[in-house]
Tab-separated table of C-alpha atoms and ligand atoms in Angstrom:
chain	number	residue	atom	x	y	z
A	98	MET	CA	132.856	139.456	105.137
A	99	SER	CA	133.079	135.753	106.045
A	100	LEU	CA	129.649	134.290	106.826
A	101	LYS	CA	129.537	131.216	109.059
A	102	LYS	CA	126.800	128.892	110.280
A	103	THR	CA	125.769	127.634	113.669
A	104	LEU	CA	123.154	125.141	114.881
A	105	SER	CA	120.443	126.486	117.151
A	106	ILE	CA	117.754	124.565	119.015
A	107	ILE	CA	114.716	126.195	120.464
A	108	LYS	CA	114.125	123.795	123.398
A	109	PRO	CA	110.883	122.226	124.694
A	110	ASP	CA	110.404	124.745	127.478
A	111	ALA	CA	110.374	127.665	125.056
A	112	ILE	CA	108.120	125.865	122.588
A	113	GLU	CA	105.699	124.885	125.354
A	114	SER	CA	105.599	128.544	126.484
A	115	LYS	CA	104.975	129.625	122.880
A	116	TYR	CA	108.150	131.757	122.812
A	117	HIS	CA	109.463	130.432	119.476
A	118	GLY	CA	107.896	133.258	117.422
A	119	LYS	CA	109.518	135.884	119.720
A	120	ILE	CA	112.888	134.008	119.559
A	121	ILE	CA	112.746	133.908	115.734
A	122	ASP	CA	111.988	137.689	115.651
A	123	PHE	CA	114.850	138.348	118.134
A	124	LEU	CA	117.329	136.381	115.999
A	125	GLU	CA	116.320	138.128	112.730
A	126	ASN	CA	116.520	141.510	114.461
A	127	LYS	CA	120.056	140.691	115.629
A	128	GLY	CA	120.941	140.082	111.972
A	129	PHE	CA	120.983	136.263	111.752
A	130	LYS	CA	119.712	134.689	108.516
A	131	ILE	CA	117.688	131.555	109.240
A	132	VAL	CA	119.014	129.311	106.516
A	133	ALA	CA	116.982	126.257	107.532
A	134	GLN	CA	114.498	125.472	110.207
A	135	LYS	CA	112.308	122.502	111.265
A	136	LYS	CA	110.121	121.484	114.153
A	137	LEU	CA	110.506	117.951	115.390
A	138	LYS	CA	110.425	115.684	118.407
A	139	LEU	CA	113.624	113.838	119.282
A	140	SER	CA	113.613	110.161	120.240
A	141	LYS	CA	115.650	109.103	123.311
A	142	VAL	CA	118.286	107.498	121.103
A	143	GLN	CA	118.581	110.716	119.029
A	144	ALA	CA	118.818	112.989	122.036
A	145	GLU	CA	121.480	110.693	123.591
A	146	ALA	CA	123.438	110.791	120.365
A	147	PHE	CA	123.164	114.576	120.018
A	148	TYR	CA	124.438	115.194	123.588
A	149	ASP	CA	126.936	112.279	123.541
A	150	ILE	CA	129.673	114.722	124.572
A	151	HIS	CA	127.887	115.131	127.977
A	152	LYS	CA	127.224	111.410	128.573
A	153	GLU	CA	129.491	111.184	131.615
A	154	ARG	CA	127.995	114.319	133.229
A	155	PRO	CA	125.628	113.931	136.233
A	156	PHE	CA	122.887	115.915	134.469
A	157	PHE	CA	122.947	113.786	131.257
A	158	LYS	CA	119.844	111.646	131.971
A	159	ASP	CA	117.768	114.741	133.031
A	160	LEU	CA	119.037	116.606	129.967
A	161	VAL	CA	117.938	113.831	127.640
A	162	ASP	CA	114.602	113.413	129.369
A	163	PHE	CA	113.992	117.147	129.066
A	164	MET	CA	115.023	117.302	125.390
A	165	ILE	CA	112.537	114.504	124.515
A	166	SER	CA	109.709	116.012	126.648
A	167	GLY	CA	108.242	117.982	123.739
A	168	GLU	CA	108.790	119.434	120.344
A	169	ILE	CA	111.899	121.454	119.451
A	170	VAL	CA	112.815	123.755	116.595
A	171	ALA	CA	116.203	123.087	115.036
A	172	GLN	CA	117.694	125.970	113.025
A	173	VAL	CA	120.704	126.770	110.996
A	174	LEU	CA	121.706	130.396	111.606
A	175	GLU	CA	124.091	132.301	109.372
A	176	ALA	CA	126.045	135.468	110.355
A	177	GLU	CA	129.574	136.722	110.614
A	178	ASN	CA	131.295	134.659	113.374
A	179	ALA	CA	127.954	132.879	113.835
A	180	VAL	CA	129.021	130.526	116.650
A	181	LEU	CA	130.536	133.206	118.887
A	182	PHE	CA	127.802	135.742	118.037
A	183	TYR	CA	125.001	133.329	118.811
A	184	ARG	CA	126.643	132.443	122.131
A	185	GLU	CA	126.585	136.133	123.018
A	186	VAL	CA	122.946	136.466	121.927
A	187	MET	CA	121.955	133.357	123.973
A	188	GLY	CA	123.719	134.473	127.131
A	189	ASP	CA	125.056	132.309	129.969
A	190	THR	CA	123.938	128.655	130.154
A	191	ASN	CA	122.375	129.525	133.531
A	192	PRO	CA	119.599	132.142	132.862
A	193	GLU	CA	120.179	133.615	136.330
A	194	LYS	CA	123.712	134.537	135.277
A	195	ALA	CA	122.794	135.666	131.711
A	196	GLU	CA	123.096	139.316	130.719
A	197	ASN	CA	119.991	141.397	130.098
A	198	ASP	CA	118.602	141.304	126.559
A	199	THR	CA	119.891	137.759	125.934
A	200	LEU	CA	117.630	134.862	124.932
A	201	ARG	CA	118.250	132.884	128.097
A	202	LYS	CA	117.644	135.863	130.332
A	203	LEU	CA	114.429	136.653	128.481
A	204	TYR	CA	113.039	133.171	127.950
A	205	GLY	CA	115.004	130.723	130.112
A	206	THR	CA	113.928	129.415	133.532
A	207	ASN	CA	116.876	127.471	134.926
A	208	ILE	CA	120.114	125.793	133.786
A	209	GLN	CA	118.203	122.867	132.267
A	210	CYS	CA	115.167	124.731	130.899
A	211	ASN	CA	117.288	127.436	129.295
A	212	ALA	CA	115.223	128.023	126.090
A	213	VAL	CA	117.967	127.547	123.477
A	214	HIS	CA	121.070	125.604	122.504
A	215	GLY	CA	123.883	126.818	120.267
A	216	SER	CA	126.980	125.107	118.937
A	217	ASP	CA	130.175	125.816	120.903
A	218	SER	CA	132.715	125.718	118.028
A	219	ASP	CA	132.813	125.821	114.202
A	220	GLU	CA	133.772	122.164	114.210
A	221	ASN	CA	130.811	121.155	116.397
A	222	ALA	CA	128.522	123.437	114.384
A	223	THR	CA	129.329	121.442	111.205
A	224	LYS	CA	128.614	118.177	113.079
A	225	GLU	CA	125.448	119.445	114.723
A	226	ILE	CA	124.053	120.945	111.496
A	227	SER	CA	124.535	117.634	109.692
A	228	PHE	CA	122.812	115.858	112.640
A	229	PHE	CA	119.576	117.683	111.758
A	230	PHE	CA	119.871	118.808	108.088
A	231	SER	CA	120.942	117.458	104.757
A	232	ASN	CA	122.945	119.621	102.374
A	233	LEU	CA	119.823	119.912	100.159
A	234	GLU	CA	117.978	121.646	103.029
A	235	LEU	CA	120.685	124.346	103.438
A	236	ILE	CA	119.366	126.776	100.898
A	237	ASN	CA	121.396	129.967	100.530
B	136	CMP	P1	123.132	123.295	126.052
B	136	CMP	O1	123.706	124.524	125.468
B	136	CMP	O2	121.966	122.667	125.332
B	136	CMP	O3	124.239	122.241	126.261
B	136	CMP	C1	124.188	121.198	127.192
B	136	CMP	C2	123.023	121.446	128.178
B	136	CMP	O4	123.159	120.807	129.418
B	136	CMP	C3	123.052	122.911	128.552
B	136	CMP	O5	122.577	123.689	127.503
B	136	CMP	C4	122.166	122.911	129.793
B	136	CMP	O6	120.786	122.982	129.487
B	136	CMP	C5	122.504	121.548	130.373
B	136	CMP	N1	123.340	121.696	131.519
B	136	CMP	C6	124.580	122.226	131.559
B	136	CMP	N2	125.050	122.216	132.837
B	136	CMP	C7	124.074	121.744	133.570
B	136	CMP	C8	123.974	121.476	134.971
B	136	CMP	N3	124.942	121.785	135.791
B	136	CMP	N4	122.782	120.957	135.394
B	136	CMP	C9	121.785	120.658	134.524
B	136	CMP	N5	121.815	120.878	133.217
B	136	CMP	C10	123.009	121.412	132.748
């Protein structure tokens, strides 16, 4: 069995609605190990850096404003094929299109306020994990 890691963010909408406890339960019930976790509030510069890949997209400014509008919880999740598995568990980016029993269907509101973020590749997972966590924080 080859365990991999992915970076998850519980976004400001889900924290504001006090869904983070339910999301953590959901993840553990699906079999993810939460290797590291912290609550924080991003600065504008940090949010712009994290979402740099989207900087040319029309929704970039709104995305950054939303991500700095409140506290977030950043998590490192471990499972077999963690990146792909978490993308299945999150569901479609747009909660209206997400399958039943996915996090975005259950807790998302719209394409911006969609409750959670997950890395889209192993390469980006490595970068995104090191954006939020030092090696010392990744206890196994
Ligand atoms: P996330 O997985 O955090 O990655 C980038 C985010 O941009 C995405 O979730 C959405 O919340 C947001 N996003 C993607 N597409 C759109 C869009 N068309 N309009 C507004 N926000 C979007």
